[in-house]
């Protein structure tokens, strides 16, 4: 997840909304546009997807039409149903509004009470509630290109072939569980200083054991940006665990989204890979340290839907290096 950035104007990055609430007889309010602008880089795929989906949701809820700067055209290379209206660059007079942290859910300030003129909203909008009213549309737009989906088929087939050779249980009983392990950048000194937390190996093991107890024949498809760490801390020699390297982030996400269920560690990439599976999701909480620069706006319900399965550390329990299910009221 990306923290809020400092102010730095970049006209190549942004989102815009045309306000449809004003009639043609009011010339001063014709073609009003709500611009949502990132003051800095948009981030990688997961961040861009959150920004795009949240802007679409805010536009729908506030009865406005979203348009996007050319930076977001990159989504077309991954997804086949993206429906974005590109901005023509003419809208520059706007009121600036800043989201109060990446995970801040502000429906009154950022939706209901938007002023009747052009508005700029910063920054990351990593809150699923902004696009929950258009969930079906979001899932449709984030349909992976057929070429990416076809690329993933061979990895599933390899697993099936291996199971047949070992006379494992019927292939009809296979449950594929996608596992995304985000590593390298989450363990950097800069990330730790900002308050990021890295999901520990005992969480990953517990999450895998959760599915092993639930299904007779789960197969874990593990994608990561840190294969060295995974080989050291996750038992990839088990017959049910498969470390996959598809060669790109886009095809990794496409593969994970084709699984039946999901285990995510931290980060927006794993979040979207899990969201797009439509099955059960197990996640690690909290993903940031309380009262840290990154964790000040973190609220579990804003980032994770309530039907996802939460595991958290149990520092006061009898077992060390142990995770337990989260309590419903456990936010931080």
Short mmCIF file of C-alpha atoms in Angstrom, two decimals:
data_model
loop_
_atom_site.label_atom_id
_atom_site.label_comp_id
_atom_site.label_asym_id
_atom_site.label_seq_id
_atom_site.Cartn_x
_atom_site.Cartn_y
_atom_site.Cartn_z
CA UNK A 1 0.00 0.00 0.00
CA UNK A 2 1.28 3.39 -0.82
CA UNK A 3 1.35 6.17 1.80
CA UNK A 4 0.11 9.65 1.10
CA UNK A 5 2.62 11.73 -0.82
CA UNK A 6 3.58 15.38 -0.60
CA UNK A 7 2.05 17.97 -2.85
CA UNK A 8 3.55 17.95 -6.32
CA UNK A 9 1.50 18.95 -9.33
CA UNK A 10 1.48 16.50 -12.24
CA UNK A 11 -1.08 17.17 -14.96
CA UNK A 12 -0.51 13.73 -16.49
CA UNK A 13 -2.11 11.94 -13.56
CA UNK A 14 -5.70 12.33 -12.45
CA UNK A 15 -9.37 11.48 -12.56
CA UNK A 16 -12.29 13.72 -13.40
CA UNK A 17 -16.07 13.71 -12.95
CA UNK A 18 -18.59 15.64 -15.02
CA UNK A 19 -21.38 16.86 -12.75
CA UNK A 20 -24.79 16.03 -14.27
CA UNK A 21 -26.94 17.74 -11.65
CA UNK A 22 -27.13 21.17 -13.25
CA UNK A 23 -29.52 22.02 -16.07
CA UNK A 24 -28.55 23.60 -19.37
CA UNK A 25 -30.25 26.83 -18.35
CA UNK A 26 -27.50 27.46 -15.79
CA UNK A 27 -24.53 28.35 -17.98
CA UNK A 28 -22.12 28.78 -15.04
CA UNK A 29 -22.54 25.13 -14.05
CA UNK A 30 -22.48 23.47 -17.45
CA UNK A 31 -20.02 20.57 -17.84
CA UNK A 32 -18.87 20.76 -14.24
CA UNK A 33 -16.08 18.28 -13.59
CA UNK A 34 -14.92 16.61 -10.41
CA UNK A 35 -11.24 15.86 -10.84
CA UNK A 36 -9.49 13.33 -8.66
CA UNK A 37 -5.79 13.91 -8.94
CA UNK A 38 -2.79 12.09 -7.49
CA UNK A 39 -0.07 14.52 -6.49
CA UNK A 40 2.79 12.18 -7.36
CA UNK A 41 3.03 8.71 -8.87
CA UNK A 42 -0.05 6.53 -9.11
CA UNK A 43 1.78 3.47 -7.88
CA UNK A 44 1.69 -0.01 -9.32
CA UNK A 45 -1.20 -2.14 -10.51
CA UNK A 46 -3.04 -2.65 -7.20
CA UNK A 47 -2.96 1.05 -6.31
CA UNK A 48 -4.16 2.08 -9.78
CA UNK A 49 -7.03 -0.41 -9.56
CA UNK A 50 -8.15 1.00 -6.19
CA UNK A 51 -8.05 4.57 -7.52
CA UNK A 52 -9.96 3.65 -10.66
CA UNK A 53 -12.66 1.62 -8.90
CA UNK A 54 -13.16 4.14 -6.09
CA UNK A 55 -13.48 7.05 -8.50
CA UNK A 56 -16.06 5.12 -10.50
CA UNK A 57 -17.97 4.41 -7.29
CA UNK A 58 -17.87 8.02 -6.10
CA UNK A 59 -19.01 9.17 -9.54
CA UNK A 60 -21.95 6.77 -9.48
CA UNK A 61 -23.01 7.70 -5.94
CA UNK A 62 -22.70 11.45 -6.52
CA UNK A 63 -24.41 11.32 -9.94
CA UNK A 64 -21.36 12.41 -11.89
CA UNK A 65 -19.44 11.00 -14.83
CA UNK A 66 -15.82 9.93 -14.30
CA UNK A 67 -13.15 10.77 -16.85
CA UNK A 68 -9.49 9.85 -16.55
CA UNK A 69 -6.09 11.22 -17.53
CA UNK A 70 -4.00 9.21 -19.94
CA UNK A 71 -1.89 7.63 -17.18
CA UNK A 72 -4.75 5.23 -16.45
CA UNK A 73 -4.96 3.98 -20.00
CA UNK A 74 -2.40 1.38 -18.87
CA UNK A 75 -5.31 -0.62 -17.43
CA UNK A 76 -6.35 -1.43 -21.01
CA UNK A 77 -3.24 -3.60 -21.41
CA UNK A 78 -4.36 -5.90 -18.56
CA UNK A 79 -8.16 -5.87 -18.62
CA UNK A 80 -10.54 -6.34 -21.52
CA UNK A 81 -13.62 -4.44 -20.31
CA UNK A 82 -12.24 -1.14 -19.02
CA UNK A 83 -14.75 1.65 -19.77
CA UNK A 84 -13.00 4.91 -19.09
CA UNK A 85 -13.65 8.31 -20.58
CA UNK A 86 -10.40 10.17 -21.14
CA UNK A 87 -10.09 13.78 -19.99
CA UNK A 88 -9.29 16.42 -22.60
CA UNK A 89 -7.06 18.43 -20.26
CA UNK A 90 -9.26 21.54 -20.25
CA UNK A 91 -10.40 21.34 -16.61
CA UNK A 92 -7.99 23.18 -14.33
CA UNK A 93 -10.16 25.26 -11.97
CA UNK A 94 -11.03 23.02 -9.09
CA UNK A 95 -11.32 22.89 -5.32
CA UNK A 96 -8.73 20.60 -3.74
CA UNK A 97 -9.86 17.97 -1.25
CA UNK A 98 -7.47 15.55 0.40
CA UNK A 99 -8.47 12.13 1.68
CA UNK A 100 -7.57 11.89 5.37
CA UNK A 101 -5.32 8.86 4.93
CA UNK A 102 -5.27 6.03 2.42
CA UNK A 103 -7.93 4.02 4.30
CA UNK A 104 -10.24 6.88 5.32
CA UNK A 105 -13.92 6.28 4.56
CA UNK A 106 -15.45 9.75 4.19
CA UNK A 107 -18.84 9.44 2.50
CA UNK A 108 -20.09 12.80 3.75
CA UNK A 109 -17.10 14.94 2.77
CA UNK A 110 -16.07 13.11 -0.40
CA UNK A 111 -19.52 12.16 -1.72
CA UNK A 112 -22.58 13.78 -0.14
CA UNK A 113 -21.13 17.24 0.49
CA UNK A 114 -19.06 17.72 -2.66
CA UNK A 115 -19.36 21.36 -3.77
CA UNK A 116 -21.23 22.13 -7.00
CA UNK A 117 -18.09 22.84 -8.97
CA UNK A 118 -14.87 21.18 -10.11
CA UNK A 119 -13.14 19.26 -7.33
CA UNK A 120 -9.77 17.59 -6.97
CA UNK A 121 -9.51 14.67 -4.54
CA UNK A 122 -6.19 13.28 -3.34
CA UNK A 123 -4.91 10.59 -2.80
CA UNK A 124 -5.25 6.79 -2.77
CA UNK A 125 -8.85 5.88 -1.88
CA UNK A 126 -8.01 2.35 -0.73
CA UNK A 127 -11.48 1.72 0.70
CA UNK A 128 -13.73 -0.94 -0.86
CA UNK A 129 -16.84 0.88 0.38
CA UNK A 130 -16.38 3.60 -2.23
CA UNK A 131 -17.08 1.13 -5.04
CA UNK A 132 -19.35 -1.36 -3.25
CA UNK A 133 -22.48 0.13 -4.94
CA UNK A 134 -21.02 -0.84 -8.33
CA UNK A 135 -19.30 -4.10 -7.37
CA UNK A 136 -20.73 -6.00 -10.33
CA UNK A 137 -19.50 -3.32 -12.74
CA UNK A 138 -16.03 -3.27 -11.14
CA UNK A 139 -15.68 -7.03 -11.45
CA UNK A 140 -16.82 -6.86 -15.07
CA UNK A 141 -14.35 -4.12 -15.98
CA UNK A 142 -11.51 -5.98 -14.27
CA UNK A 143 -11.92 -8.99 -16.54
CA UNK A 144 -8.45 -10.12 -17.55
CA UNK A 145 -7.52 -10.23 -21.19
CA UNK A 146 -7.99 -13.67 -22.71
CA UNK A 147 -4.27 -13.89 -23.53
CA UNK A 148 -3.39 -13.55 -19.82
CA UNK A 149 -5.99 -16.11 -18.74
CA UNK A 150 -4.80 -18.63 -21.33
CA UNK A 151 -1.25 -18.16 -20.06
CA UNK A 152 -2.34 -19.32 -16.60
CA UNK A 153 -4.00 -22.55 -17.75
CA UNK A 154 -0.75 -24.45 -18.08
CA UNK A 155 0.15 -23.94 -14.42
CA UNK A 156 -3.12 -25.49 -13.25
CA UNK A 157 -2.72 -28.34 -15.72
CA UNK A 158 0.80 -29.12 -14.46
CA UNK A 159 -0.58 -29.53 -10.94
CA UNK A 160 -3.35 -31.83 -12.16
CA UNK A 161 -0.86 -33.92 -14.11
CA UNK A 162 1.40 -34.28 -11.07
CA UNK A 163 -1.52 -35.43 -8.95
CA UNK A 164 -2.50 -38.07 -11.49
CA UNK A 165 1.04 -39.46 -11.51
CA UNK A 166 1.01 -39.75 -7.71
CA UNK A 167 -2.44 -41.37 -7.65
CA UNK A 168 -3.73 -38.54 -5.50
CA UNK A 169 -7.48 -38.12 -4.78
CA UNK A 170 -9.89 -37.49 -7.62
CA UNK A 171 -9.18 -34.36 -9.64
CA UNK A 172 -12.79 -33.38 -9.06
CA UNK A 173 -11.94 -32.74 -5.41
CA UNK A 174 -9.17 -30.24 -6.13
CA UNK A 175 -9.60 -26.83 -4.52
CA UNK A 176 -7.07 -24.30 -5.78
CA UNK A 177 -6.03 -21.70 -3.21
CA UNK A 178 -4.08 -18.69 -4.43
CA UNK A 179 -1.38 -17.43 -2.06
CA UNK A 180 0.22 -14.04 -2.61
CA UNK A 181 3.31 -13.26 -0.53
CA UNK A 182 4.48 -9.68 -0.72
CA UNK A 183 8.02 -9.45 0.49
CA UNK A 184 10.87 -7.25 -0.65
CA UNK A 185 9.53 -3.71 -0.35
CA UNK A 186 7.58 -4.47 2.84
CA UNK A 187 10.79 -5.42 4.64
CA UNK A 188 12.77 -2.33 3.64
CA UNK A 189 13.83 0.15 6.32
CA UNK A 190 11.74 2.89 4.69
CA UNK A 191 8.59 0.77 4.70
CA UNK A 192 9.10 -0.28 8.32
CA UNK A 193 9.63 3.33 9.36
CA UNK A 194 6.31 4.30 7.77
CA UNK A 195 4.57 1.54 9.71
CA UNK A 196 4.16 -1.26 7.19
CA UNK A 197 4.01 -4.76 8.64
CA UNK A 198 5.25 -7.87 6.91
CA UNK A 199 3.03 -10.94 7.27
CA UNK A 200 5.10 -13.56 9.17
CA UNK A 201 5.71 -17.12 8.03
CA UNK A 202 3.62 -18.59 10.86
CA UNK A 203 0.59 -16.67 9.57
CA UNK A 204 1.04 -18.17 6.10
CA UNK A 205 1.37 -21.67 7.57
CA UNK A 206 -1.73 -21.17 9.74
CA UNK A 207 -3.75 -19.89 6.79
CA UNK A 208 -2.72 -22.89 4.69
CA UNK A 209 -3.57 -25.28 7.53
CA UNK A 210 -6.97 -23.60 7.78
CA UNK A 211 -7.75 -24.65 4.21
CA UNK A 212 -6.18 -28.10 4.70
CA UNK A 213 -8.64 -28.76 7.52
CA UNK A 214 -11.55 -27.38 5.51
CA UNK A 215 -10.98 -29.22 2.21
CA UNK A 216 -9.70 -32.75 1.52
CA UNK A 217 -7.54 -31.78 -1.45
CA UNK A 218 -6.39 -28.14 -1.48
CA UNK A 219 -3.60 -27.13 -3.84
CA UNK A 220 -1.75 -23.90 -3.04
CA UNK A 221 -0.61 -21.73 -5.95
CA UNK A 222 2.00 -19.37 -4.48
CA UNK A 223 2.98 -16.15 -6.27
CA UNK A 224 5.49 -13.72 -4.78
CA UNK A 225 7.96 -10.93 -5.45
CA UNK A 226 10.47 -12.67 -3.16
CA UNK A 227 10.96 -16.32 -4.12
CA UNK A 228 14.07 -16.60 -1.94
CA UNK A 229 12.11 -15.73 1.21
CA UNK A 230 9.26 -18.09 0.27
CA UNK A 231 11.61 -21.03 -0.33
CA UNK A 232 13.17 -20.43 3.08
CA UNK A 233 9.99 -19.90 5.10
CA UNK A 234 7.23 -21.78 3.25
CA UNK A 235 7.50 -25.54 2.76
CA UNK A 236 7.26 -25.60 -1.02
CA UNK A 237 8.40 -29.24 -1.06
CA UNK A 238 4.98 -30.34 0.14
CA UNK A 239 2.97 -32.05 -2.57
CA UNK A 240 0.17 -29.50 -2.19
CA UNK A 241 2.32 -26.36 -2.46
CA UNK A 242 3.45 -24.94 -5.81
CA UNK A 243 5.67 -21.87 -6.21
CA UNK A 244 4.65 -20.19 -9.46
CA UNK A 245 6.54 -17.62 -11.52
CA UNK A 246 4.46 -16.48 -14.48
CA UNK A 247 6.91 -13.75 -15.46
CA UNK A 248 4.81 -10.64 -14.81
CA UNK A 249 2.67 -9.04 -12.13
CA UNK A 250 -0.33 -8.96 -14.46
CA UNK A 251 -0.22 -12.68 -15.21
CA UNK A 252 0.44 -13.46 -11.52
CA UNK A 253 -2.77 -11.63 -10.60
CA UNK A 254 -4.65 -13.33 -13.43
CA UNK A 255 -3.54 -16.74 -12.14
CA UNK A 256 -4.42 -15.97 -8.53
CA UNK A 257 -7.84 -14.67 -9.58
CA UNK A 258 -8.59 -18.01 -11.29
CA UNK A 259 -8.21 -19.89 -7.99
CA UNK A 260 -11.18 -20.98 -5.90
CA UNK A 261 -10.04 -19.27 -2.69
CA UNK A 262 -7.27 -16.99 -1.53
CA UNK A 263 -4.65 -16.22 1.10
CA UNK A 264 -3.23 -12.72 1.03
CA UNK A 265 -0.47 -11.21 3.13
CA UNK A 266 -0.43 -7.41 2.79
CA UNK A 267 -0.68 -4.88 -0.02
CA UNK A 268 -3.13 -3.80 -2.69
CA UNK A 269 -1.90 -6.35 -5.26
CA UNK A 270 -2.83 -9.28 -3.02
CA UNK A 271 -6.07 -7.54 -2.08
CA UNK A 272 -7.24 -7.36 -5.70
CA UNK A 273 -6.06 -10.88 -6.53
CA UNK A 274 -8.19 -12.07 -3.60
CA UNK A 275 -11.20 -9.88 -4.38
CA UNK A 276 -11.37 -11.14 -7.95
CA UNK A 277 -11.43 -14.83 -6.96
CA UNK A 278 -14.98 -14.46 -5.54
CA UNK A 279 -14.22 -17.31 -3.10
CA UNK A 280 -13.15 -17.23 0.54
CA UNK A 281 -10.32 -14.88 1.47
CA UNK A 282 -7.98 -15.20 4.46
CA UNK A 283 -6.00 -12.07 5.36
CA UNK A 284 -3.50 -10.89 7.96
CA UNK A 285 -4.42 -8.08 10.37
CA UNK A 286 -3.25 -5.45 11.07
CA UNK A 287 -1.19 -4.65 8.03
CA UNK A 288 0.25 -1.51 9.62
CA UNK A 289 1.48 -0.52 13.06
CA UNK A 290 -1.02 1.53 15.09
CA UNK A 291 -0.21 5.26 15.35
CA UNK A 292 2.44 4.97 12.63
CA UNK A 293 2.39 7.40 9.66
CA UNK A 294 0.80 4.69 7.55
CA UNK A 295 -1.43 3.22 10.23
CA UNK A 296 -3.20 6.33 11.50
CA UNK A 297 -6.11 5.94 9.08
CA UNK A 298 -6.19 2.13 9.11
CA UNK A 299 -9.56 0.65 10.03
CA UNK A 300 -10.06 -3.02 9.26
CA UNK A 301 -13.65 -2.66 8.00
CA UNK A 302 -12.61 0.01 5.52
CA UNK A 303 -10.01 -2.15 3.84
CA UNK A 304 -11.44 -5.66 4.18
CA UNK A 305 -15.04 -6.79 3.55
CA UNK A 306 -16.63 -8.38 6.59
CA UNK A 307 -17.16 -11.73 4.89
CA UNK A 308 -13.38 -12.20 4.57
CA UNK A 309 -11.61 -14.32 7.19
CA UNK A 310 -9.24 -12.41 9.46
CA UNK A 311 -6.23 -13.84 11.32
CA UNK A 312 -4.19 -11.75 13.74
CA UNK A 313 -1.25 -12.20 16.13
CA UNK A 314 -2.00 -13.24 19.70
CA UNK A 315 0.76 -11.50 21.69
CA UNK A 316 -0.94 -12.15 25.05
CA UNK A 317 -1.81 -15.79 24.43
CA UNK A 318 0.02 -18.86 25.63
CA UNK A 319 1.62 -19.54 22.25
CA UNK A 320 4.30 -17.46 20.62
CA UNK A 321 4.36 -17.01 16.84
CA UNK A 322 0.67 -17.85 16.71
CA UNK A 323 -2.29 -16.29 14.93
CA UNK A 324 -5.95 -16.54 15.87
CA UNK A 325 -9.23 -15.41 14.27
CA UNK A 326 -9.98 -11.73 14.75
CA UNK A 327 -12.79 -10.62 17.03
CA UNK A 328 -15.57 -8.69 15.29
CA UNK A 329 -14.78 -5.50 17.19
CA UNK A 330 -11.01 -5.75 16.70
CA UNK A 331 -10.15 -2.79 14.50
CA UNK A 332 -6.52 -1.97 15.29
#
